[in-house]
Amino acid sequence: MNKNKKEVNIETKKGSTMDEWPEPIVRVQALAESNLSSLPDRYIKPASQRPTTVEEASAATNIPIIDLEGLFSEDGSPDEAILAQISEACREWGFFQVLNHGVRPELMDAARENWREFFHLPVNEKETYKNSPKTYEGYGSRLGVEKGAILDWSDYYFLHLLPPHLKDFNKWPSFPPTIREVIDEYGKQVVNLCGRIMKVLSLNLGLKEDKFQDAFGGENIGACLRVNYYPKCPRPELALGLSSHSDPGGMTILLPDDQVFGLQVRKNDMWITVKPHPHAFIVNIGDQIQILSNSVYKSVEHRVIVNSEKERVSLAFFYNPKSDIPIQPLQELVTTHNPPLYPPMTFDQYRLFIRTQGPQGKSHVESLVSPR
């Protein structure tokens, strides 16, 4: 691969204007509450991307569910059986659910319901927090800056938790009154969970337990939260709440809606609707871990479907590398017979793709693979 060409492309994107959205923003919630009888054209997906035109797996199929109780003993030694379950889930699925993960169930419920209350505020009150494509931080309704793009049927709120200098409570909602306190504590507990899973990912590749964490920047990692609000949709068979994509970051911890299914994971060219277990988190591998592992672990395409009867609220917590560290396959995983598949690239450079193009399957990480 011509590494210099890749860097030139990225620099070109850096130079483009990201201060404003290319078109006036329309809140999907406002559309949904206007009693539409049909779906606006901007939200109608091409026929090949619609939920009803792609084969789906049987209703009984689900991603693995793994109990983390006893994952690490008091002396720090891991439970080999749990490690093996996570290893298989990462290699076969890229997605799994975890139980007994260390985050209090009542905190999970409070986090979701605080955000549901926020999205139930009148639209004009939420506009105080409207975002821009420069950082995405705040209240938003689209991903990507391509003019005329087909949009997803969702609104969202994006905020930073780490590093500390990016965490700005003034950019967090002030209503409901407990939302800042709840989300701050929720973030700390989920960061701890991510640290434990990172150790497992390292150990399962025969590496020292801190290898992945160190490659991410040690304690100087990035963490952010995107809260997704999927309003009722008049024609759910024509739309998606979130288009097919793999997550550009390191690892995602999703708190799903406990009442309404919506997440679908792609496996063997079929879409599997995830059935969330009560008070479980859904964990998935992101592109940065795929790169570090030299594609032993793979990020997986997923999308969100919507429905006409119920809204959905979910919280996606993104655990990312320090943004200015070059991420590349770990030397311990590279040999003459298994050369590095990806060139070095910082997460700052990498995520420009999502911020400019929006979600597009796995096209970006696959475009980086070096020819053999």
XYZ file of C-alpha atoms in Angstrom:
372
model
C 0.000 0.000 0.000
C 1.190 3.537 -0.691
C 1.341 4.875 2.844
C 2.160 8.411 1.695
C -0.966 8.510 -0.455
C -3.085 7.508 2.556
C -1.573 10.315 4.618
C -2.248 12.858 1.853
C -5.905 11.813 1.749
C -6.210 12.298 5.478
C -4.594 15.707 5.386
C -7.071 16.763 2.701
C -9.948 15.831 4.994
C -8.313 17.740 7.829
C -8.304 20.865 5.745
C -12.013 20.679 4.928
C -14.475 22.762 6.934
C -16.060 20.872 9.803
C -17.533 23.811 11.699
C -21.079 23.573 10.354
C -23.427 20.924 9.034
C -23.924 21.081 5.250
C -27.712 21.512 5.569
C -30.193 22.698 8.207
C -30.623 20.064 10.901
C -34.020 18.428 11.277
C -34.687 16.669 14.574
C -36.020 13.176 13.952
C -37.995 13.326 17.173
C -39.843 16.395 15.889
C -40.660 14.559 12.661
C -41.908 11.537 14.576
C -44.146 13.686 16.778
C -45.719 15.426 13.782
C -47.884 12.367 13.032
C -46.331 11.589 9.675
C -48.215 9.116 7.523
C -45.224 8.526 5.252
C -41.462 8.620 5.589
C -39.577 11.662 4.210
C -37.351 10.733 1.266
C -34.178 11.705 3.150
C -34.678 8.698 5.450
C -35.603 6.038 2.877
C -32.673 3.654 2.485
C -31.705 2.107 -0.852
C -33.532 -1.175 -1.410
C -30.406 -3.254 -0.725
C -29.991 -1.728 2.752
C -33.559 -1.983 3.993
C -34.228 -4.343 6.896
C -36.821 -6.403 5.025
C -34.640 -7.104 1.987
C -31.714 -8.782 3.761
C -31.951 -12.316 5.075
C -32.170 -12.525 8.848
C -31.161 -15.392 11.102
C -33.684 -17.405 13.094
C -35.252 -15.771 16.138
C -33.530 -18.268 18.446
C -30.023 -17.163 17.440
C -28.238 -14.755 19.770
C -24.734 -13.501 20.494
C -22.840 -15.294 23.318
C -23.724 -14.440 26.940
C -20.758 -14.672 29.326
C -20.820 -14.519 33.135
C -17.790 -12.592 34.434
C -18.267 -13.694 38.057
C -14.833 -14.794 39.286
C -13.002 -13.573 36.145
C -9.984 -12.596 38.260
C -9.285 -14.149 41.660
C -8.039 -12.188 44.683
C -4.443 -12.901 43.702
C -5.113 -11.589 40.176
C -5.052 -14.911 38.358
C -7.692 -15.296 35.646
C -10.356 -17.972 35.296
C -9.254 -19.941 32.230
C -12.792 -21.101 31.372
C -14.078 -17.512 31.188
C -11.023 -16.486 29.165
C -11.789 -19.267 26.692
C -15.414 -18.135 26.334
C -14.344 -14.564 25.625
C -11.667 -15.741 23.183
C -14.195 -17.742 21.177
C -16.725 -14.885 21.224
C -14.126 -12.390 19.972
C -12.904 -14.647 17.166
C -16.291 -15.987 16.071
C -18.586 -13.032 16.686
C -16.804 -9.820 17.674
C -19.813 -9.312 19.965
C -20.879 -10.795 23.299
C -22.975 -9.950 26.346
C -21.527 -9.875 29.870
C -23.228 -10.512 33.213
C -21.855 -9.839 36.721
C -19.660 -7.168 35.188
C -19.251 -4.942 38.249
C -21.542 -2.050 37.251
C -24.487 -1.738 39.614
C -27.839 -2.639 38.003
C -29.559 0.361 39.595
C -26.904 2.662 38.110
C -27.513 1.172 34.653
C -31.253 1.782 34.989
C -30.715 5.323 36.298
C -28.390 6.165 33.414
C -30.847 5.003 30.766
C -33.881 6.639 32.378
C -32.129 9.971 32.970
C -31.377 10.128 29.271
C -34.903 9.099 28.355
C -36.140 12.056 30.425
C -33.728 14.355 28.628
C -34.973 13.301 25.193
C -38.554 13.813 26.342
C -37.827 17.504 26.911
C -39.307 19.892 24.325
C -37.036 20.082 21.275
C -36.285 23.798 21.772
C -34.879 23.117 25.259
C -32.496 20.534 23.861
C -31.319 22.962 21.163
C -29.206 24.691 23.825
C -26.829 21.766 23.425
C -26.830 21.442 19.617
C -23.589 20.102 18.187
C -21.342 20.681 15.170
C -19.391 18.187 13.058
C -16.121 19.541 14.430
C -16.348 17.513 17.666
C -19.884 16.039 17.543
C -20.160 16.916 21.237
C -23.722 17.727 22.254
C -27.194 17.130 20.804
C -27.165 15.860 17.236
C -29.236 14.269 14.496
C -26.795 13.170 11.809
C -23.402 11.534 11.299
C -21.206 12.606 8.399
C -21.127 15.847 6.423
C -21.995 14.644 2.935
C -24.605 16.967 1.471
C -27.755 15.171 0.372
C -26.871 11.925 2.187
C -29.635 9.501 3.164
C -30.028 9.968 6.913
C -30.661 7.637 9.839
C -33.855 7.708 11.904
C -32.322 8.823 15.207
C -31.194 11.692 17.381
C -28.276 11.405 19.797
C -26.193 13.107 22.472
C -22.404 12.803 22.404
C -20.067 13.717 25.269
C -16.485 13.162 26.434
C -15.454 11.553 29.719
C -11.718 11.050 29.158
C -9.119 12.469 28.906
C -9.966 14.840 31.781
C -9.215 18.019 29.810
C -11.986 17.176 27.333
C -14.570 16.492 30.033
C -16.697 19.630 30.287
C -19.792 19.469 32.477
C -21.047 22.669 30.838
C -21.554 20.651 27.657
C -23.527 18.005 29.539
C -27.282 18.437 30.073
C -28.351 20.022 33.363
C -31.747 18.281 33.305
C -32.802 15.912 34.754
C -31.127 17.254 37.925
C -29.257 13.991 38.608
C -28.018 13.339 35.051
C -24.479 14.717 35.433
C -23.825 12.894 38.704
C -25.268 9.626 37.384
C -23.351 9.690 34.092
C -20.091 10.633 35.810
C -20.315 7.618 38.130
C -21.553 5.383 35.329
C -18.531 6.355 33.220
C -16.064 5.528 36.006
C -17.562 2.072 36.529
C -17.648 1.264 32.806
C -13.999 2.374 32.410
C -13.083 -0.157 35.130
C -14.961 -2.878 33.247
C -13.143 -1.998 30.018
C -9.785 -2.280 31.784
C -10.606 -5.827 32.899
C -11.701 -6.864 29.407
C -8.527 -5.353 27.898
C -6.466 -7.649 30.154
C -8.414 -10.643 28.868
C -7.892 -9.631 25.235
C -4.129 -9.467 25.852
C -3.916 -12.749 27.765
C -5.926 -14.591 25.120
C -3.266 -13.721 22.539
C -0.437 -14.973 24.753
C 0.637 -11.446 25.654
C 1.306 -9.804 29.002
C -2.001 -8.669 30.473
C -1.221 -4.952 30.148
C -0.057 -5.108 26.514
C -3.260 -3.820 24.907
C -3.756 -1.199 27.613
C -0.202 0.078 27.176
C -0.696 0.267 23.397
C -3.781 2.423 24.056
C -1.726 4.854 26.160
C -1.882 3.245 29.604
C -4.170 5.326 31.793
C -4.231 8.143 29.223
C -7.025 6.645 27.140
C -10.050 8.295 25.592
C -13.627 7.561 26.617
C -16.830 9.032 25.271
C -20.539 8.319 25.324
C -23.141 8.481 22.591
C -26.715 8.204 23.778
C -29.016 7.120 20.962
C -32.691 8.049 20.764
C -34.733 6.179 18.150
C -38.245 7.647 17.849
C -41.199 5.701 16.515
C -40.985 5.448 12.731
C -44.011 5.428 10.396
C -42.329 3.073 7.868
C -39.667 1.076 9.732
C -39.263 -1.345 6.831
C -37.759 1.493 4.751
C -35.429 3.050 7.335
C -32.589 2.328 9.737
C -31.950 3.880 13.134
C -28.216 3.557 12.487
C -26.679 2.416 9.213
C -24.383 -0.583 8.986
C -20.904 0.145 10.346
C -18.085 -1.150 12.482
C -17.038 0.979 15.440
C -13.907 3.017 14.676
C -12.605 3.022 18.257
C -11.181 0.361 20.529
C -14.064 -1.290 22.318
C -17.739 -0.450 22.786
C -19.839 -1.200 25.863
C -23.512 -0.857 24.969
C -26.324 -0.469 27.465
C -29.323 -1.453 25.336
C -32.950 -0.569 25.803
C -34.315 -3.207 28.161
C -37.765 -3.259 26.540
C -37.240 -2.896 22.780
C -34.897 -4.872 20.511
C -33.093 -2.997 17.751
C -29.401 -3.904 17.464
C -28.538 -6.293 14.643
C -25.135 -7.953 14.141
C -23.930 -9.267 10.804
C -22.683 -12.857 10.756
C -22.271 -15.095 7.695
C -24.101 -12.508 5.575
C -27.160 -12.674 7.821
C -28.452 -10.116 10.300
C -28.962 -11.383 13.843
C -31.211 -9.366 16.132
C -29.579 -9.223 19.567
C -31.816 -10.224 22.464
C -30.452 -8.292 25.470
C -30.223 -10.146 28.766
C -31.522 -8.100 31.748
C -28.775 -5.864 33.158
C -26.174 -7.236 30.752
C -23.839 -5.097 28.709
C -23.199 -5.789 25.033
C -19.458 -5.681 24.266
C -18.030 -5.364 20.789
C -14.569 -5.146 19.294
C -13.721 -1.919 17.457
C -11.416 -1.249 14.516
C -8.464 -0.201 16.724
C -8.347 -3.585 18.451
C -8.651 -5.308 15.079
C -5.584 -3.328 13.972
C -3.580 -3.999 17.168
C -4.316 -7.732 16.945
C -3.374 -7.777 13.241
C -6.908 -8.971 12.494
C -6.970 -11.898 14.944
C -9.834 -10.047 16.615
C -12.253 -8.482 14.146
C -14.655 -5.607 14.425
C -18.053 -6.592 13.081
C -20.688 -4.751 11.096
C -23.832 -3.905 12.993
C -26.849 -1.678 12.502
C -30.028 -0.597 14.277
C -33.579 -1.193 13.119
C -36.545 0.920 14.244
C -40.240 0.220 14.766
C -43.546 2.008 14.496
C -44.854 1.399 18.006
C -42.058 2.079 20.481
C -39.136 4.434 20.956
C -35.710 3.123 21.996
C -32.909 4.576 24.129
C -29.425 3.044 24.265
C -26.034 4.178 25.613
C -22.894 3.371 23.608
C -19.700 3.835 25.636
C -16.568 4.035 23.487
C -13.204 3.064 25.001
C -10.494 4.418 22.710
C -6.722 4.805 22.410
C -5.028 8.059 23.327
C -5.814 10.054 20.218
C -2.275 10.963 19.108
C -0.569 7.565 19.511
C 0.096 5.666 16.251
C -1.891 2.413 16.376
C -0.437 -0.530 14.444
C -0.204 -4.328 14.766
C 1.684 -5.376 17.894
C 5.205 -6.578 17.147
C 4.632 -9.805 19.102
C 1.881 -10.762 16.630
C 3.878 -10.041 13.482
C 6.161 -12.575 11.729
C 7.615 -13.030 8.261
C 4.710 -15.366 7.515
C 2.197 -13.037 9.169
C 3.285 -9.503 8.237
C 1.519 -6.387 9.553
C -1.764 -5.794 7.738
C -2.107 -2.119 8.647
C 0.124 0.971 8.538
C 0.552 3.121 11.680
C -2.226 5.671 12.115
C -3.389 7.720 15.085
C -6.977 7.527 16.240
C -7.311 11.264 15.537
C -6.512 10.543 11.890
C -8.666 7.446 11.728
C -11.885 8.852 13.104
C -11.921 11.665 10.559
C -13.388 9.094 8.184
C -16.487 8.607 10.321
C -16.803 12.324 10.976
C -16.742 13.148 7.284
C -18.319 10.130 5.584
C -20.638 8.775 8.280
C -21.186 5.042 8.866
C -20.257 2.901 5.843
C -19.909 -0.755 6.789
C -16.284 -1.805 7.242
C -15.033 0.100 4.223
C -12.448 2.189 6.077
C -10.603 -0.457 8.058
C -10.615 -2.749 5.002
C -9.232 0.041 2.811
C -6.127 0.164 5.018
C -5.124 -3.480 4.552
C -1.723 -3.722 2.882
C -1.491 -5.926 -0.208
C 0.478 -9.119 0.309
